N, CA and C atoms as an extended XYZ file, in Angstrom:
357
Properties=species:S:1:pos:R:3:atomname:S:1:resname:S:1:resid:I:1 pbc="F F F"
N        47.785        2.505       28.597 N   MET     1
C        46.638        2.714       27.773 CA  MET     1
C        45.903        3.930       28.287 C   MET     1
N        45.209        4.681       27.564 N   PRO     2
C        44.970        4.595       26.124 CA  PRO     2
C        46.216        4.929       25.279 C   PRO     2
N        46.216        4.392       24.080 N   HIS     3
C        47.293        4.641       23.128 CA  HIS     3
C        46.724        5.357       21.911 C   HIS     3
N        47.398        6.419       21.490 N   LEU     4
C        47.052        7.140       20.271 CA  LEU     4
C        48.156        6.920       19.245 C   LEU     4
N        47.786        6.393       18.097 N   HIS     5
C        48.708        6.196       16.976 CA  HIS     5
C        48.253        7.146       15.873 C   HIS     5
N        49.128        8.060       15.488 N   ILE     6
C        48.785        9.058       14.471 CA  ILE     6
C        49.703        8.841       13.272 C   ILE     6
N        49.116        8.771       12.105 N   GLU     7
C        49.874        8.672       10.864 CA  GLU     7
C        49.399        9.768        9.925 C   GLU     7
N        50.363       10.344        9.197 N   TYR     8
C        49.983       11.335        8.185 CA  TYR     8
C        50.970       11.293        7.039 C   TYR     8
N        50.497       11.711        5.869 N   THR     9
C        51.321       11.661        4.670 CA  THR     9
C        52.247       12.882        4.616 C   THR     9
N        53.450       12.642        4.140 N   GLU    10
C        54.478       13.692        4.168 CA  GLU    10
C        54.162       14.896        3.282 C   GLU    10
N        53.212       14.759        2.385 N   ASN    11
C        52.853       15.909        1.545 CA  ASN    11
C        52.003       16.929        2.301 C   ASN    11
N        51.654       16.643        3.537 N   LEU    12
C        50.904       17.592        4.359 CA  LEU    12
C        51.879       18.429        5.177 C   LEU    12
N        52.575       19.297        4.508 N   THR    13
C        53.582       20.137        5.151 CA  THR    13
C        52.915       21.127        6.096 C   THR    13
N        53.650       21.526        7.087 N   GLY    14
C        53.150       22.516        8.031 CA  GLY    14
C        52.360       21.940        9.188 C   GLY    14
N        52.224       20.631        9.248 N   LEU    15
C        51.525       20.014       10.365 CA  LEU    15
C        52.420       20.065       11.598 C   LEU    15
N        51.942       20.671       12.655 N   ASN    16
C        52.696       20.783       13.899 CA  ASN    16
C        52.464       19.512       14.716 C   ASN    16
N        53.397       18.575       14.624 N   GLU    17
C        53.232       17.265       15.243 CA  GLU    17
C        53.032       17.359       16.758 C   GLU    17
N        53.887       18.114       17.412 N   ARG    18
C        53.811       18.194       18.877 CA  ARG    18
C        52.487       18.810       19.334 C   ARG    18
N        52.052       19.854       18.670 N   GLU    19
C        50.792       20.498       19.035 CA  GLU    19
C        49.606       19.567       18.761 C   GLU    19
N        49.655       18.840       17.651 N   LEU    20
C        48.582       17.898       17.346 CA  LEU    20
C        48.501       16.822       18.428 C   LEU    20
N        49.637       16.263       18.826 N   MET    21
C        49.620       15.253       19.892 CA  MET    21
C        49.102       15.840       21.196 C   MET    21
N        49.502       17.070       21.517 N   ARG    22
C        49.047       17.718       22.749 CA  ARG    22
C        47.521       17.850       22.751 C   ARG    22
N        46.972       18.316       21.627 N   GLU    23
C        45.527       18.521       21.548 CA  GLU    23
C        44.754       17.197       21.572 C   GLU    23
N        45.261       16.193       20.882 N   LEU    24
C        44.594       14.893       20.891 CA  LEU    24
C        44.646       14.269       22.284 C   LEU    24
N        45.816       14.342       22.921 N   ASN    25
C        45.934       13.820       24.291 CA  ASN    25
C        44.959       14.529       25.224 C   ASN    25
N        44.821       15.845       25.070 N   ALA    26
C        43.940       16.615       25.945 CA  ALA    26
C        42.497       16.121       25.851 C   ALA    26
N        42.055       15.755       24.644 N   VAL    27
C        40.695       15.227       24.475 CA  VAL    27
C        40.519       13.954       25.296 C   VAL    27
N        41.484       13.055       25.193 N   ILE    28
C        41.361       11.771       25.881 CA  ILE    28
C        41.524       11.943       27.387 C   ILE    28
N        42.487       12.757       27.804 N   CYS    29
C        42.705       12.991       29.240 CA  CYS    29
C        41.482       13.606       29.911 C   CYS    29
N        40.725       14.403       29.170 N   ALA    30
C        39.559       15.088       29.736 CA  ALA    30
C        38.333       14.185       29.838 C   ALA    30
N        38.367       13.035       29.195 N   HIS    31
C        37.185       12.173       29.228 CA  HIS    31
C        37.032       11.552       30.624 C   HIS    31
N        35.820       11.531       31.163 N   PRO    32
C        35.620       11.036       32.537 CA  PRO    32
C        35.982        9.567       32.752 C   PRO    32
N        36.099        8.775       31.689 N   THR    33
C        36.481        7.370       31.872 CA  THR    33
C        37.989        7.176       31.970 C   THR    33
N        38.763        8.236       31.753 N   VAL    34
C        40.224        8.167       31.853 CA  VAL    34
C        40.608        8.752       33.208 C   VAL    34
N        41.156        7.908       34.071 N   THR    35
C        41.408        8.317       35.453 CA  THR    35
C        42.830        8.788       35.713 C   THR    35
N        43.776        8.443       34.844 N   ASP    36
C        45.170        8.841       35.056 CA  ASP    36
C        45.732        9.391       33.751 C   ASP    36
N        45.960       10.702       33.704 N   GLU    37
C        46.444       11.326       32.465 CA  GLU    37
C        47.776       10.757       32.020 C   GLU    37
N        48.574       10.225       32.937 N   ALA    38
C        49.871        9.655       32.574 CA  ALA    38
C        49.732        8.352       31.788 C   ALA    38
N        48.527        7.805       31.747 N   ASP    39
C        48.296        6.585       30.974 CA  ASP    39
C        48.105        6.855       29.483 C   ASP    39
N        47.855        8.098       29.102 N   VAL    40
C        47.563        8.442       27.707 CA  VAL    40
C        48.887        8.668       26.971 C   VAL    40
N        49.127        7.819       25.972 N   LYS    41
C        50.391        7.869       25.246 CA  LYS    41
C        50.135        8.067       23.762 C   LYS    41
N        50.801        9.053       23.178 N   ALA    42
C        50.643        9.340       21.751 CA  ALA    42
C        51.982        9.183       21.048 C   ALA    42
N        51.889        8.763       19.815 N   ARG    43
C        53.054        8.741       18.932 CA  ARG    43
C        52.567        9.099       17.547 C   ARG    43
N        53.504        9.657       16.754 N   ILE    44
C        53.114       10.147       15.429 CA  ILE    44
C        54.139        9.689       14.404 C   ILE    44
N        53.653        9.334       13.228 N   ALA    45
C        54.532        8.874       12.150 CA  ALA    45
C        54.181        9.604       10.865 C   ALA    45
N        55.189       10.220       10.266 N   ARG    46
C        55.038       10.862        8.955 CA  ARG    46
C        55.397        9.817        7.916 C   ARG    46
N        54.486        9.565        7.005 N   LEU    47
C        54.647        8.493        6.033 CA  LEU    47
C        55.198        9.026        4.717 C   LEU    47
N        56.362        8.521        4.352 N   SER    48
C        56.949        8.932        3.079 CA  SER    48
C        56.531        7.997        1.952 C   SER    48
N        56.056        6.834        2.298 N   SER    49
C        55.618        5.871        1.295 CA  SER    49
C        54.134        5.587        1.524 C   SER    49
N        53.312        6.019        0.572 N   PHE    50
C        51.867        5.829        0.673 CA  PHE    50
C        51.270        5.861       -0.717 C   PHE    50
N        50.092        5.313       -0.854 N   TYR    51
C        49.399        5.267       -2.135 CA  TYR    51
C        47.917        5.312       -1.834 C   TYR    51
N        47.206        6.263       -2.389 N   ILE    52
C        45.791        6.461       -2.074 CA  ILE    52
C        44.957        6.239       -3.324 C   ILE    52
N        44.098        5.236       -3.293 N   GLY    53
C        43.212        4.940       -4.412 CA  GLY    53
C        43.975        4.573       -5.674 C   GLY    53
N        43.354        4.815       -6.798 N   ASN    54
C        43.975        4.540       -8.095 CA  ASN    54
C        44.670        5.757       -8.692 C   ASN    54
N        44.421        6.924       -8.103 N   HIS    55
C        44.992        8.173       -8.597 CA  HIS    55
C        45.574        8.932       -7.398 C   HIS    55
N        46.742        8.518       -6.930 N   PRO    56
C        47.255        9.030       -5.655 CA  PRO    56
C        47.815       10.450       -5.682 C   PRO    56
N        48.046       11.013       -6.858 N   ASP    57
C        48.611       12.357       -6.902 CA  ASP    57
C        47.666       13.349       -6.242 C   ASP    57
N        48.249       14.253       -5.490 N   ASN    58
C        47.499       15.322       -4.830 CA  ASN    58
C        46.458       14.806       -3.840 C   ASN    58
N        46.808       13.734       -3.149 N   ARG    59
C        45.960       13.205       -2.087 CA  ARG    59
C        46.827       12.961       -0.850 C   ARG    59
N        46.203       13.102        0.304 N   GLY    60
C        46.907       12.838        1.558 CA  GLY    60
C        45.908       12.439        2.626 C   GLY    60
N        46.430       12.042        3.786 N   PHE    61
C        45.526       11.686        4.879 CA  PHE    61
C        46.199       11.870        6.233 C   PHE    61
N        45.336       11.998        7.233 N   VAL    62
C        45.737       11.916        8.632 CA  VAL    62
C        44.803       10.895        9.260 C   VAL    62
N        45.386        9.880        9.884 N   HIS    63
C        44.596        8.832       10.520 CA  HIS    63
C        45.020        8.708       11.983 C   HIS    63
N        44.028        8.648       12.863 N   VAL    64
C        44.276        8.460       14.293 CA  VAL    64
C        43.611        7.166       14.712 C   VAL    64
N        44.396        6.300       15.338 N   GLN    65
C        43.819        5.113       15.962 CA  GLN    65
C        43.958        5.263       17.466 C   GLN    65
N        42.855        5.124       18.159 N   LEU    66
C        42.825        5.158       19.610 CA  LEU    66
C        42.580        3.740       20.097 C   LEU    66
N        43.504        3.236       20.894 N   GLN    67
C        43.344        1.913       21.485 CA  GLN    67
C        42.983        2.090       22.956 C   GLN    67
N        41.899        1.449       23.347 N   LEU    68
C        41.386        1.528       24.711 CA  LEU    68
C        41.227        0.130       25.284 C   LEU    68
N        41.383        0.021       26.599 N   MET    69
C        41.093       -1.247       27.245 CA  MET    69
C        39.616       -1.578       27.035 C   MET    69
N        39.338       -2.789       26.669 N   ALA    70
C        37.966       -3.218       26.416 CA  ALA    70
C        37.094       -2.956       27.642 C   ALA    70
N        35.845       -2.607       27.385 N   GLY    71
C        34.896       -2.427       28.476 CA  GLY    71
C        34.206       -1.076       28.493 C   GLY    71
N        34.718       -0.112       27.754 N   ARG    72
C        34.045        1.190       27.707 CA  ARG    72
C        32.790        1.100       26.844 C   ARG    72
N        31.831        1.920       27.176 N   SER    73
C        30.573        1.925       26.433 CA  SER    73
C        30.787        2.480       25.023 C   SER    73
N        29.855        2.129       24.144 N   GLU    74
C        29.889        2.686       22.790 CA  GLU    74
C        29.770        4.202       22.842 C   GLU    74
N        28.975        4.716       23.764 N   GLN    75
C        28.821        6.165       23.895 CA  GLN    75
C        30.145        6.819       24.271 C   GLN    75
N        30.878        6.247       25.218 N   ALA    76
C        32.169        6.807       25.621 CA  ALA    76
C        33.150        6.795       24.450 C   ALA    76
N        33.174        5.691       23.716 N   LYS    77
C        34.079        5.604       22.563 CA  LYS    77
C        33.684        6.607       21.484 C   LYS    77
N        32.387        6.800       21.282 N   LYS    78
C        31.911        7.772       20.286 CA  LYS    78
C        32.282        9.190       20.697 C   LYS    78
N        32.147        9.505       21.987 N   GLU    79
C        32.527       10.837       22.479 CA  GLU    79
C        34.008       11.106       22.229 C   GLU    79
N        34.851       10.115       22.506 N   MET    80
C        36.290       10.299       22.277 CA  MET    80
C        36.591       10.422       20.788 C   MET    80
N        35.966        9.576       19.975 N   SER    81
C        36.167        9.633       18.533 CA  SER    81
C        35.759       10.995       17.977 C   SER    81
N        34.598       11.487       18.393 N   ASP    82
C        34.123       12.788       17.927 CA  ASP    82
C        35.076       13.906       18.351 C   ASP    82
N        35.584       13.835       19.576 N   GLY    83
C        36.530       14.850       20.051 CA  GLY    83
C        37.828       14.837       19.269 C   GLY    83
N        38.330       13.644       18.960 N   LEU    84
C        39.560       13.535       18.165 CA  LEU    84
C        39.335       14.070       16.757 C   LEU    84
N        38.180       13.745       16.164 N   ALA    85
C        37.870       14.233       14.816 CA  ALA    85
C        37.785       15.750       14.786 C   ALA    85
N        37.226       16.344       15.831 N   ALA    86
C        37.136       17.810       15.903 CA  ALA    86
C        38.526       18.434       15.936 C   ALA    86
N        39.445       17.813       16.656 N   VAL    87
C        40.817       18.319       16.682 CA  VAL    87
C        41.433       18.236       15.292 C   VAL    87
N        41.250       17.116       14.608 N   LEU    88
C        41.812       16.974       13.259 CA  LEU    88
C        41.266       18.046       12.331 C   LEU    88
N        39.961       18.274       12.379 N   ARG    89
C        39.364       19.290       11.501 CA  ARG    89
C        39.958       20.672       11.748 C   ARG    89
N        40.256       20.955       13.001 N   ARG    90
C        40.775       22.268       13.372 CA  ARG    90
C        42.293       22.376       13.154 C   ARG    90
N        43.034       21.316       13.427 N   ALA    91
C        44.499       21.409       13.498 CA  ALA    91
C        45.231       21.044       12.206 C   ALA    91
N        44.588       20.289       11.332 N   VAL    92
C        45.272       19.886       10.100 CA  VAL    92
C        45.142       21.009        9.085 C   VAL    92
N        46.281       21.535        8.622 N   PRO    93
C        46.224       22.630        7.651 CA  PRO    93
C        45.638       22.175        6.320 C   PRO    93
N        44.885       23.067        5.699 N   GLN    94
C        44.376       22.786        4.361 CA  GLN    94
C        45.488       23.072        3.358 C   GLN    94
N        45.559       22.230        2.348 N   HIS    95
C        46.577       22.373        1.318 CA  HIS    95
C        45.888       22.529       -0.032 C   HIS    95
N        46.152       23.640       -0.675 N   GLU    96
C        45.548       23.875       -1.980 CA  GLU    96
C        46.011       22.792       -2.948 C   GLU    96
N        45.051       22.213       -3.639 N   GLY    97
C        45.377       21.198       -4.632 CA  GLY    97
C        45.558       19.801       -4.069 C   GLY    97
N        45.413       19.622       -2.755 N   ILE    98
C        45.535       18.290       -2.155 CA  ILE    98
C        44.218       17.952       -1.455 C   ILE    98
N        43.642       16.817       -1.815 N   MET    99
C        42.458       16.318       -1.130 CA  MET    99
C        42.953       15.533        0.086 C   MET    99
N        42.594       16.013        1.274 N   VAL   100
C        43.067       15.410        2.524 CA  VAL   100
C        41.920       14.659        3.186 C   VAL   100
N        42.159       13.404        3.483 N   GLN   101
C        41.185       12.582        4.189 CA  GLN   101
C        41.564       12.524        5.670 C   GLN   101
N        40.591       12.705        6.539 N   LEU   102
C        40.780       12.608        7.984 CA  LEU   102
C        40.000       11.397        8.470 C   LEU   102
N        40.613       10.604        9.357 N   SER   103
C        39.894        9.449        9.886 CA  SER   103
C        40.329        9.152       11.319 C   SER   103
N        39.387        8.574       12.073 N   VAL   104
C        39.614        8.167       13.455 CA  VAL   104
C        39.037        6.771       13.614 C   VAL   104
N        39.782        5.896       14.281 N   ASP   105
C        39.315        4.553       14.577 CA  ASP   105
C        39.557        4.282       16.052 C   ASP   105
N        38.561        3.748       16.735 N   VAL   106
C        38.698        3.385       18.142 CA  VAL   106
C        38.664        1.862       18.221 C   VAL   106
N        39.695        1.295       18.834 N   ALA   107
C        39.803       -0.166       18.922 CA  ALA   107
C        39.963       -0.585       20.379 C   ALA   107
N        39.344       -1.708       20.710 N   ASP   108
C        39.476       -2.272       22.051 CA  ASP   108
C        40.720       -3.145       22.142 C   ASP   108
N        41.398       -3.059       23.286 N   MET   109
C        42.515       -3.944       23.589 CA  MET   109
C        42.009       -5.042       24.519 C   MET   109
N        42.557       -6.216       24.374 N   ASP   110
C        42.147       -7.371       25.160 CA  ASP   110
C        42.784       -7.329       26.546 C   ASP   110
N        41.958       -7.270       27.582 N   LYS   111
C        42.455       -7.213       28.958 CA  LYS   111
C        43.307       -8.424       29.309 C   LYS   111
N        42.959       -9.571       28.781 N   ALA   112
C        43.664      -10.806       29.144 CA  ALA   112
C        45.098      -10.844       28.630 C   ALA   112
N        45.383      -10.122       27.537 N   THR   113
C        46.720      -10.213       26.954 CA  THR   113
C        47.514       -8.916       27.036 C   THR   113
N        46.929       -7.852       27.542 N   TYR   114
C        47.608       -6.566       27.615 CA  TYR   114
C        48.476       -6.531       28.879 C   TYR   114
N        49.708       -6.078       28.726 N   PHE   115
C        50.595       -5.886       29.872 CA  PHE   115
C        50.879       -4.401       30.022 C   PHE   115
N        50.870       -3.944       31.258 N   LYS   116
C        51.263       -2.574       31.567 CA  LYS   116
C        52.054       -2.606       32.853 C   LYS   116
N        53.194       -1.928       32.848 N   GLY   117
C        54.009       -1.813       34.053 CA  GLY   117
C        54.651       -0.443       34.092 C   GLY   117
N        55.151       -0.075       35.231 N   ARG   118
C        55.869        1.193       35.384 CA  ARG   118
C        57.184        0.938       36.090 C   ARG   118
N        58.171        1.674       35.707 N   LEU   119
C        59.479        1.590       36.354 CA  LEU   119
C        59.695        2.824       37.207 C   LEU   119
């Protein structure tokens, strides 16, 4: 932990997945509540099947979910959320004729049920 789950619609061509993950990871790694950069894990999924609202043509989205071990302050979570949103605004290419929605969600993981190990 932390875990970054990134999803985006396939109609958003030109999105550099590796660079986006690098920039998002950098935001989380730089936060003072994250003590080991090797704990920050990102994955990205391009969605070929999606439906947005009642009129899905020419719409797309990028959504980031950040999962953190429970216990961080609301301020710390807000700082990370704001940093991730800033990366999305900067890194997601604009597409003429496509309304793109950007979103970030920060969720707590339960300490009692979370397992982490290293090999």
